[in-house]
Backbone as numpy.savetxt, mean C-alpha at the origin, in Angstrom:
# Nx Ny Nz CAx CAy CAz Cx Cy Cz
15.21 -1.70 -13.64 14.08 -2.15 -12.84 13.12 -2.96 -13.72
12.76 -4.14 -13.26 11.86 -5.00 -14.02 10.43 -4.47 -13.94
9.64 -4.62 -15.02 8.24 -4.17 -14.97 7.44 -4.99 -13.98
6.45 -4.35 -13.37 5.62 -5.05 -12.39 4.69 -6.06 -13.06
4.29 -5.78 -14.30 3.37 -6.66 -15.01 4.08 -7.94 -15.43
3.42 -9.07 -15.19 3.97 -10.38 -15.56 2.92 -11.15 -16.35
3.40 -11.97 -17.28 2.50 -12.78 -18.09 2.48 -14.24 -17.63
3.14 -14.50 -16.52 3.17 -15.83 -15.95 2.50 -15.80 -14.59
1.50 -16.64 -14.42 0.75 -16.66 -13.16 1.51 -17.47 -12.12
1.98 -16.85 -11.03 2.68 -17.60 -9.99 1.70 -18.43 -9.16
2.25 -19.43 -8.51 1.43 -20.27 -7.63 1.18 -19.50 -6.34
-0.07 -19.23 -6.07 -0.43 -18.40 -4.91 -0.72 -19.28 -3.70
-0.04 -19.05 -2.57 -0.34 -19.83 -1.36 -1.68 -19.40 -0.78
-2.43 -20.36 -0.27 -3.73 -20.07 0.32 -3.72 -20.15 1.84
-2.61 -20.62 2.40 -2.44 -20.69 3.85 -1.02 -20.27 4.19
-0.85 -19.73 5.38 0.48 -19.36 5.82 1.36 -20.60 5.98
0.74 -21.74 6.27 1.49 -22.98 6.43 2.08 -23.47 5.11
1.64 -22.89 3.98 2.18 -23.28 2.68 3.57 -22.71 2.43
4.03 -21.81 3.31 5.35 -21.19 3.17 6.23 -21.58 4.35
7.53 -21.69 4.15 8.44 -21.95 5.28 8.34 -20.83 6.31
8.23 -21.21 7.57 8.11 -20.25 8.67 6.89 -19.35 8.52
5.86 -19.85 7.87 4.66 -19.04 7.65 3.99 -18.61 8.93
3.91 -19.50 9.90 3.27 -19.14 11.17 4.10 -18.11 11.93
5.42 -18.19 11.84 6.28 -17.20 12.50 6.13 -15.84 11.83
6.00 -15.83 10.50 5.79 -14.58 9.78 4.46 -13.95 10.18
3.41 -14.77 10.24 2.09 -14.28 10.64 2.12 -13.72 12.05
2.83 -14.38 12.96 2.93 -13.92 14.35 3.57 -12.54 14.41
4.67 -12.34 13.68 5.36 -11.05 13.71 4.52 -9.95 13.07
3.79 -10.28 12.02 2.91 -9.28 11.38 1.81 -8.86 12.34
1.18 -9.83 12.99 0.12 -9.50 13.96 0.67 -8.66 15.10
1.87 -8.95 15.52 2.50 -8.18 16.59 2.76 -6.74 16.14
3.18 -6.56 14.90 3.46 -5.23 14.37 2.19 -4.40 14.18
1.11 -5.05 13.74 -0.13 -4.33 13.44 -1.03 -4.15 14.66
-0.73 -4.82 15.74 -1.60 -4.77 16.92 -1.93 -3.35 17.39
-0.97 -2.40 17.46 -1.32 -1.05 17.92 -2.18 -0.26 16.94
-2.25 -0.70 15.70 -2.94 0.09 14.69 -4.44 -0.13 14.67
-4.90 -1.30 15.02 -6.33 -1.62 14.84 -7.24 -0.70 15.65
-6.80 -0.29 16.82 -7.63 0.59 17.63 -7.70 2.01 17.08
-6.87 2.30 16.07 -6.88 3.63 15.46 -7.76 3.69 14.21
-8.28 2.54 13.80 -9.11 2.49 12.60 -10.58 2.51 12.99
-11.34 3.35 12.32 -12.77 3.45 12.57 -13.52 3.40 11.24
-14.80 3.08 11.32 -15.62 3.04 10.12 -16.65 1.93 10.20
-17.13 1.52 9.03 -18.20 0.53 8.96 -17.76 -0.79 8.34
-16.80 -0.76 7.40 -16.46 -1.97 6.66 -14.94 -2.12 6.58
-14.47 -3.35 6.85 -13.05 -3.70 6.73 -12.95 -4.88 5.77
-12.11 -4.76 4.75 -11.98 -5.79 3.72 -10.58 -6.39 3.76
-10.52 -7.71 3.90 -9.26 -8.45 3.83 -9.18 -9.09 2.44
-8.19 -8.67 1.66 -8.08 -9.10 0.27 -7.07 -10.24 0.18
-7.55 -11.42 -0.19 -6.69 -12.59 -0.31 -6.84 -13.53 0.87
-6.55 -14.81 0.62 -6.72 -15.82 1.66 -5.78 -15.58 2.84
-4.55 -15.15 2.58 -3.60 -14.89 3.66 -4.05 -13.71 4.52
-4.67 -12.73 3.90 -5.17 -11.58 4.66 -6.26 -11.98 5.63
-7.01 -13.03 5.29 -8.09 -13.47 6.16 -7.61 -13.97 7.51
-6.34 -14.39 7.60 -5.80 -14.89 8.86 -5.16 -13.79 9.70
-5.08 -12.57 9.19 -4.52 -11.47 9.97 -5.47 -11.14 11.12
-4.93 -11.09 12.32 -5.74 -10.79 13.50 -6.05 -9.30 13.57
-7.33 -8.98 13.73 -7.76 -7.58 13.87 -8.36 -7.35 15.26
-7.84 -8.04 16.23 -8.34 -7.91 17.60 -8.17 -6.48 18.09
-9.24 -5.93 18.65 -9.22 -4.56 19.14 -9.71 -3.55 18.14
-10.03 -3.98 16.92 -10.53 -3.05 15.90 -12.00 -2.73 16.16
-12.35 -1.46 16.05 -13.73 -1.03 16.32 -14.67 -1.32 15.16
-14.13 -1.67 13.99 -14.97 -1.96 12.83 -15.54 -3.37 12.98
-16.85 -3.46 13.06 -17.50 -4.74 13.32 -17.69 -5.57 12.05
-18.03 -4.93 10.94 -18.28 -5.68 9.71 -16.96 -5.90 8.97
-16.44 -7.12 9.06 -15.17 -7.47 8.43 -15.39 -8.61 7.46
-14.85 -8.48 6.25 -15.05 -9.46 5.19 -13.71 -9.90 4.63
-13.66 -11.14 4.16 -12.49 -11.67 3.46 -12.87 -12.00 2.03
-12.13 -11.45 1.08 -12.34 -11.74 -0.34 -11.19 -12.61 -0.83
-11.53 -13.73 -1.45 -10.51 -14.66 -1.91 -11.01 -15.41 -3.13
-10.10 -16.05 -3.82 -10.46 -16.88 -4.96 -10.87 -18.29 -4.55
-10.65 -18.63 -3.29 -11.06 -19.93 -2.76 -12.17 -19.72 -1.74
-13.03 -20.70 -1.57 -14.19 -20.56 -0.71 -13.85 -20.67 0.77
-12.73 -21.28 1.08 -12.39 -21.53 2.48 -12.18 -20.22 3.24
-12.97 -20.03 4.30 -12.87 -18.85 5.18 -13.03 -17.52 4.44
-13.80 -17.52 3.36 -14.02 -16.29 2.59 -15.51 -16.01 2.49
-15.88 -14.74 2.72 -17.27 -14.33 2.58 -17.59 -13.86 1.16
-16.55 -13.46 0.41 -16.73 -13.00 -0.97 -15.76 -13.76 -1.87
-16.25 -14.32 -2.95 -15.42 -15.01 -3.92 -15.20 -14.07 -5.10
-13.95 -13.78 -5.42 -13.67 -12.87 -6.51 -12.18 -12.76 -6.78
-11.84 -12.03 -7.83 -10.44 -11.81 -8.21 -9.89 -10.60 -7.47
-8.62 -10.69 -7.11 -7.99 -9.60 -6.39 -7.80 -8.36 -7.26
-7.68 -8.57 -8.58 -7.46 -7.42 -9.46 -8.74 -6.89 -10.08
-9.88 -7.46 -9.71 -11.19 -6.96 -10.16 -12.17 -7.11 -9.00
-12.06 -6.26 -8.01 -12.88 -6.39 -6.80 -14.34 -6.12 -7.12
-15.24 -7.03 -6.73 -16.67 -6.86 -7.02 -17.35 -5.92 -6.03
-16.78 -4.74 -5.85 -17.30 -3.76 -4.90 -17.36 -2.40 -5.59
-18.29 -1.57 -5.12 -18.43 -0.24 -5.71 -17.36 0.69 -5.17
-17.19 1.79 -5.84 -16.19 2.78 -5.47 -16.52 3.42 -4.13
-15.48 3.65 -3.32 -15.61 4.33 -2.03 -16.61 3.60 -1.11
-16.41 2.30 -0.91 -17.35 1.53 -0.09 -16.71 0.87 1.12
-15.38 0.98 1.29 -14.66 0.28 2.36 -13.82 1.29 3.13
-13.74 1.11 4.45 -12.97 2.02 5.30 -11.52 1.59 5.46
-11.27 0.28 5.51 -9.92 -0.26 5.69 -9.75 -1.47 4.77
-8.62 -1.54 4.06 -8.27 -2.69 3.22 -6.97 -3.30 3.72
-6.90 -4.63 3.71 -5.70 -5.35 4.12 -5.23 -6.20 2.94
-3.98 -6.01 2.53 -3.35 -6.79 1.45 -2.13 -7.49 2.03
-2.29 -8.72 2.46 -1.20 -9.46 3.09 -0.55 -10.40 2.09
0.69 -10.12 1.72 1.49 -10.97 0.84 0.71 -11.39 -0.41
0.06 -10.42 -1.03 -0.72 -10.68 -2.25 -0.02 -10.17 -3.50
0.80 -9.13 -3.38 1.43 -8.54 -4.55 2.44 -9.48 -5.19
3.13 -10.29 -4.37 4.15 -11.19 -4.90 3.58 -12.23 -5.85
2.31 -12.54 -5.69 1.70 -13.64 -6.44 0.59 -13.13 -7.36
0.72 -11.90 -7.84 -0.27 -11.29 -8.73 0.37 -11.02 -10.09
-0.43 -11.15 -11.14 0.06 -10.86 -12.49 0.36 -9.37 -12.64
-0.52 -8.53 -12.10 -0.34 -7.08 -12.19 -0.51 -6.49 -10.78
0.54 -6.51 -9.97 0.43 -6.02 -8.58 0.05 -4.55 -8.48
0.51 -3.74 -9.43 0.16 -2.32 -9.42 -1.34 -2.14 -9.55
-1.97 -2.95 -10.39 -3.42 -2.87 -10.56 -4.15 -3.36 -9.32
-3.59 -4.34 -8.61 -4.19 -4.81 -7.37 -4.25 -3.68 -6.34
-3.16 -2.93 -6.23 -3.14 -1.78 -5.31 -4.14 -0.72 -5.76
-4.24 -0.52 -7.07 -5.18 0.48 -7.59 -6.62 0.08 -7.30
-6.93 -1.22 -7.38 -8.27 -1.69 -7.07 -8.60 -1.46 -5.60
-7.63 -1.72 -4.72 -7.84 -1.46 -3.30 -8.07 0.03 -3.06
-7.33 0.88 -3.78 -7.53 2.32 -3.66 -8.91 2.73 -4.15
-9.39 2.08 -5.18 -10.69 2.43 -5.76 -11.83 2.20 -4.77
-11.80 1.08 -4.06 -12.91 0.76 -3.15 -12.77 1.47 -1.81
-11.60 2.04 -1.52 -11.40 2.75 -0.26 -12.07 4.12 -0.30
-12.63 4.52 0.84 -13.18 5.85 0.96 -12.04 6.86 1.11
-12.27 8.14 0.81 -11.25 9.14 1.11 -10.91 9.13 2.59
-9.63 9.21 2.90 -9.10 9.11 4.26 -9.23 7.70 4.84
-9.45 6.70 3.96 -9.44 5.32 4.40 -8.01 4.81 4.54
-7.85 3.62 5.13 -6.52 3.08 5.43 -6.26 1.82 4.60
-5.01 1.68 4.18 -4.57 0.50 3.44 -3.36 -0.10 4.14
-3.45 -1.40 4.45 -2.37 -2.14 5.11 -1.80 -3.13 4.09
-0.51 -3.06 3.84 0.15 -3.95 2.88 1.33 -4.63 3.56
1.41 -5.95 3.44 2.57 -6.70 3.90 3.13 -7.51 2.73
4.43 -7.78 2.79 5.05 -8.55 1.71 6.49 -8.89 2.03
7.13 -9.59 1.10 8.53 -9.95 1.24 9.40 -8.86 0.61
10.45 -8.49 1.33 11.37 -7.45 0.88 12.37 -8.05 -0.10
12.46 -7.48 -1.29 13.38 -8.00 -2.30 14.84 -7.82 -1.89
15.12 -6.75 -1.13 16.49 -6.50 -0.67 16.61 -7.01 0.76
16.77 -8.30 0.90 16.85 -8.93 2.22 17.46 -10.32 2.06
17.70 -10.98 3.18 18.22 -12.35 3.13 17.22 -13.28 2.45
15.94 -13.06 2.69 14.92 -13.89 2.04 14.87 -13.61 0.55
15.10 -12.36 0.17 15.08 -12.00 -1.25 16.20 -12.63 -2.04
17.33 -12.92 -1.39 18.45 -13.55 -2.08 18.11 -14.95 -2.55
17.16 -15.60 -1.89 16.78 -16.96 -2.28 16.15 -17.00 -3.67
15.63 -15.87 -4.14 15.02 -15.83 -5.47 16.04 -16.07 -6.58
17.33 -15.89 -6.27 18.38 -16.07 -7.27 18.99 -17.47 -7.23
18.53 -18.30 -6.30 19.05 -19.66 -6.19 18.14 -20.61 -6.96
18.65 -21.31 -7.98 17.79 -22.20 -8.77 17.10 -23.27 -7.94
17.74 -23.72 -6.87 17.16 -24.79 -6.07 15.92 -24.33 -5.32
15.78 -23.02 -5.12 14.63 -22.50 -4.37 13.67 -21.70 -5.25
14.06 -21.39 -6.44 13.26 -20.52 -7.30 11.91 -21.15 -7.66
11.82 -22.46 -7.62 10.58 -23.15 -7.98 9.69 -23.42 -6.77
10.12 -22.99 -5.59 9.37 -23.26 -4.37 8.69 -21.99 -3.87
7.61 -22.18 -3.14 6.88 -21.06 -2.53 7.62 -20.60 -1.28
7.82 -19.31 -1.08 7.28 -18.16 -1.83 8.20 -17.60 -2.90
9.36 -18.26 -3.12 10.36 -17.68 -4.02 9.99 -17.86 -5.49
8.89 -18.56 -5.76 8.40 -18.62 -7.14 7.61 -17.36 -7.50
7.35 -16.52 -6.51 6.70 -15.24 -6.76 7.72 -14.16 -7.07
7.25 -12.92 -7.15 8.13 -11.79 -7.45 8.14 -10.85 -6.26
9.32 -10.68 -5.68 9.47 -9.81 -4.53 9.71 -8.37 -5.01
9.12 -7.42 -4.29 9.30 -6.00 -4.59 9.90 -5.31 -3.37
10.64 -4.26 -3.61 11.17 -3.48 -2.50 10.07 -2.62 -1.90
10.12 -2.35 -0.61 9.12 -1.45 -0.01 9.13 -0.07 -0.64
10.30 0.39 -1.09 10.37 1.71 -1.73 9.52 1.74 -3.01
9.53 0.65 -3.76 8.74 0.62 -4.99 7.25 0.61 -4.68
6.86 -0.15 -3.68 5.45 -0.19 -3.28 5.00 1.19 -2.80
5.86 1.86 -2.05 5.51 3.20 -1.56 5.44 4.21 -2.71
6.24 4.02 -3.74 6.13 4.88 -4.92 4.76 4.74 -5.57
4.27 3.51 -5.67 2.92 3.29 -6.21 1.88 4.02 -5.37
2.03 3.89 -4.06 1.06 4.52 -3.16 1.11 6.04 -3.27
2.31 6.59 -3.36 2.43 8.05 -3.48 1.79 8.56 -4.76
1.94 7.81 -5.85 1.33 8.21 -7.11 -0.19 8.18 -7.04
-0.73 7.34 -6.17 -2.18 7.24 -6.02 -2.72 8.18 -4.95
-1.86 8.99 -4.36 -2.31 9.98 -3.40 -2.35 9.50 -1.97
-1.61 8.44 -1.64 -1.58 7.94 -0.27 -0.51 8.64 0.54
-0.77 8.74 1.83 0.22 9.23 2.78 0.75 8.03 3.56
2.06 7.82 3.55 2.67 6.69 4.24 2.75 7.02 5.73
2.06 6.23 6.54 2.06 6.44 7.98 3.11 5.61 8.69
3.40 4.42 8.16 4.36 3.53 8.82 4.97 2.59 7.80
6.25 2.30 7.97 6.96 1.32 7.14 7.93 0.59 8.06
7.60 -0.64 8.41 8.39 -1.42 9.36 8.91 -2.69 8.69
10.13 -3.08 9.03 10.72 -4.32 8.51 10.86 -5.33 9.65
10.60 -6.59 9.32 10.60 -7.66 10.31 11.47 -8.81 9.83
11.94 -9.61 10.79 12.58 -10.91 10.53 13.79 -10.81 9.60
14.94 -10.54 10.18 16.20 -10.55 9.42 16.68 -11.99 9.33
16.09 -12.72 8.40 16.37 -14.15 8.26 16.11 -14.57 6.82
16.83 -15.59 6.30 16.55 -16.09 4.95 15.22 -16.81 4.85
14.66 -17.23 5.98 13.34 -17.87 6.05 13.26 -19.19 5.29
14.39 -19.73 4.88 14.39 -20.99 4.13 14.32 -22.20 5.05
14.82 -22.04 6.25 14.82 -23.14 7.22 14.00 -22.73 8.43
13.62 -23.70 9.20 12.79 -23.43 10.37 13.56 -22.56 11.36
12.93 -21.46 11.74 13.56 -20.53 12.66 13.43 -21.04 14.09
14.53 -20.99 14.81 14.49 -21.37 16.21 14.10 -20.17 17.06
13.65 -20.46 18.24 13.19 -19.40 19.14 14.10 -19.28 20.36
15.38 -19.60 20.17 16.29 -19.56 21.31 16.84 -18.15 21.52
17.65 -18.02 22.53 18.18 -16.71 22.92 19.10 -16.13 21.85
19.87 -17.00 21.19 20.81 -16.53 20.17 20.05 -15.90 18.99
18.97 -16.56 18.57 18.17 -16.03 17.46 17.53 -14.70 17.81
17.00 -14.60 19.02 16.38 -13.34 19.45 17.41 -12.21 19.51
18.63 -12.54 19.99 19.68 -11.52 20.07 20.10 -11.08 18.67
20.19 -12.03 17.75 20.53 -11.70 16.36 19.50 -10.77 15.74
18.23 -11.05 15.98 17.17 -10.21 15.43 17.25 -8.79 15.99
17.55 -8.67 17.26 17.65 -7.35 17.87 18.82 -6.55 17.30
19.96 -7.23 17.11 21.15 -6.55 16.59 20.91 -6.09 15.15
20.36 -6.98 14.32 20.13 -6.64 12.93 19.05 -5.56 12.78
18.05 -5.60 13.64 17.01 -4.57 13.59 17.57 -3.20 13.96
18.62 -3.19 14.79 19.24 -1.93 15.19 20.23 -1.43 14.14
21.06 -2.34 13.61 22.11 -1.94 12.68 21.63 -1.82 11.24
20.79 -2.76 10.81 20.32 -2.78 9.42 18.80 -2.92 9.38
18.09 -1.90 9.84 16.63 -2.02 9.93 15.94 -2.14 8.58
16.55 -1.64 7.51 15.89 -1.64 6.20 15.95 -2.98 5.49
16.74 -3.92 6.01 16.96 -5.18 5.32 16.17 -6.33 5.92
15.12 -6.04 6.66 14.25 -7.10 7.16 13.57 -7.82 6.02
13.30 -9.11 6.20 12.75 -9.93 5.11 11.28 -9.67 4.86
10.58 -9.07 5.80 9.15 -8.80 5.67 8.91 -7.32 5.94
8.10 -6.68 5.11 7.74 -5.28 5.33 6.26 -5.16 5.66
5.95 -4.18 6.48 4.57 -3.87 6.87 4.37 -2.37 6.65
3.49 -2.03 5.72 3.23 -0.63 5.36 1.79 -0.28 5.71
1.62 0.85 6.38 0.29 1.39 6.68 0.20 2.75 6.00
-0.82 2.93 5.17 -0.97 4.17 4.40 -2.40 4.69 4.51
-2.54 6.00 4.34 -3.85 6.64 4.41 -4.15 7.31 3.07
-5.34 7.06 2.56 -5.74 7.62 1.27 -6.14 9.08 1.44
-5.49 9.94 0.71 -5.78 11.37 0.77 -6.41 11.82 -0.54
-7.49 12.55 -0.44 -8.11 13.17 -1.61 -8.42 14.61 -1.24
-7.59 15.51 -1.73 -7.75 16.92 -1.40 -8.82 17.53 -2.29
-9.78 18.28 -1.71 -10.82 18.92 -2.53 -10.24 20.01 -3.41
-10.79 20.12 -4.59 -10.34 21.15 -5.52 -10.93 22.50 -5.14
-10.10 23.51 -5.01 -10.55 24.86 -4.68 -10.75 25.65 -5.97
-11.97 26.08 -6.26 -12.19 26.83 -7.51 -11.44 28.16 -7.49
-10.88 28.49 -8.62 -10.14 29.75 -8.75 -11.12 30.86 -9.10
-11.24 31.82 -8.23 -12.16 32.93 -8.46 -11.56 33.90 -9.47
-12.37 34.38 -10.42 -11.84 35.36 -11.39 -11.48 36.67 -10.69
-10.40 37.26 -11.15 -9.98 38.52 -10.57 -10.94 39.64 -10.95
-11.29 40.47 -9.98 -12.19 41.59 -10.22 -11.38 42.76 -10.78
-11.72 43.16 -11.99 -11.02 44.27 -12.62 -11.80 45.57 -12.39
-11.14 46.55 -11.83 -11.78 47.84 -11.55 -11.86 48.65 -12.85
-13.09 49.03 -13.19 -13.30 49.81 -14.42 -12.81 51.25 -14.21
-11.92 51.72 -15.07 -11.40 53.08 -14.87 -12.50 54.13 -15.10
-12.46 55.17 -14.29 -13.45 56.26 -14.43 -13.11 57.14 -15.63
-14.16 57.74 -16.23 -13.97 58.58 -17.42 -13.41 59.94 -17.01
-12.34 60.37 -17.70 -11.76 61.69 -17.44 -11.23 62.26 -18.75
-11.70 63.47 -19.16 -11.23 64.06 -20.43 -9.76 64.45 -20.33
-9.06 64.29 -21.43 -7.65 64.66 -21.46 -7.43 65.58 -22.65
-6.40 66.39 -22.58 -6.05 67.28 -23.67 -5.28 66.52 -24.73
-5.60 66.84 -26.01 -4.91 66.19 -27.12 -4.25 67.26 -27.98
-3.23 66.86 -28.67 -2.53 67.82 -29.54 -3.35 68.10 -30.79
-3.17 69.32 -31.41 -3.91 69.72 -32.59 -3.00 70.49 -33.54
-3.35 70.46 -34.81 -2.58 71.18 -35.82 -3.08 72.61 -36.02
-4.25 72.96 -35.47 -4.81 74.30 -35.64 -4.06 75.30 -34.76
-3.69 76.48 -35.30 -2.99 77.48 -34.48 -3.95 78.08 -33.46
-3.44 78.47 -32.34 -4.32 79.06 -31.33 -4.90 80.40 -31.81
-6.13 80.65 -31.49 -6.81 81.88 -31.88 -6.65 82.93 -30.78
-6.40 84.20 -31.26 -6.22 85.28 -30.29 -7.58 85.80 -29.84
-7.67 86.06 -28.61 -8.91 86.61 -28.06 -8.94 88.12 -28.30
-10.07 88.61 -28.71 -10.25 90.05 -28.91 -10.66 90.72 -27.62
């Protein structure tokens, strides 16, 4: 397994249109997350990264929603994804849409999102599945220099391992779009039927994953000292070397 840390900065897309079939990917992600937004409550929702800013949160009860990005376009906060300019436990929901693939230290990006989340807060992560038809393109030299295959794809299992180590509970893990995503996807009946068959037979090999997790922080229960019962005083007979004396 390759280390998550990289010393080469990948080219990060700032719009879904910068990737092949980007709008189709965004549509499927919004469709997958649509039932979840009405289950999230709180005061603050943070979208981390420019792509996260385009995720539709229609129906979400959280009114104050912010986008943090390195570019000014459609962002309320300018900052780095791996050094969030927010205090600890200040956000109720975080969204990380296709940000890990284009980060130098994706594990630290997830840790930063965990840091700003309140206990029992929610984290939404989307990305490209390394074990998929789209992931195979990373091994083709002709595509390795193009977005998004110039980034590093991770398996959903690895991302969930990071989350488990940070104390998250995985609520949902869904795979979308069984397609190489290199060419424009058609919307005809044959394509729809193919997607249905692959989703039924090989659900784990979808090219896009959508993970919803909940941050758990269990309170520490102090261990009470055991109460030791003090034994009561009672005289006992002891042996002696003196011979017994006869009574007169």
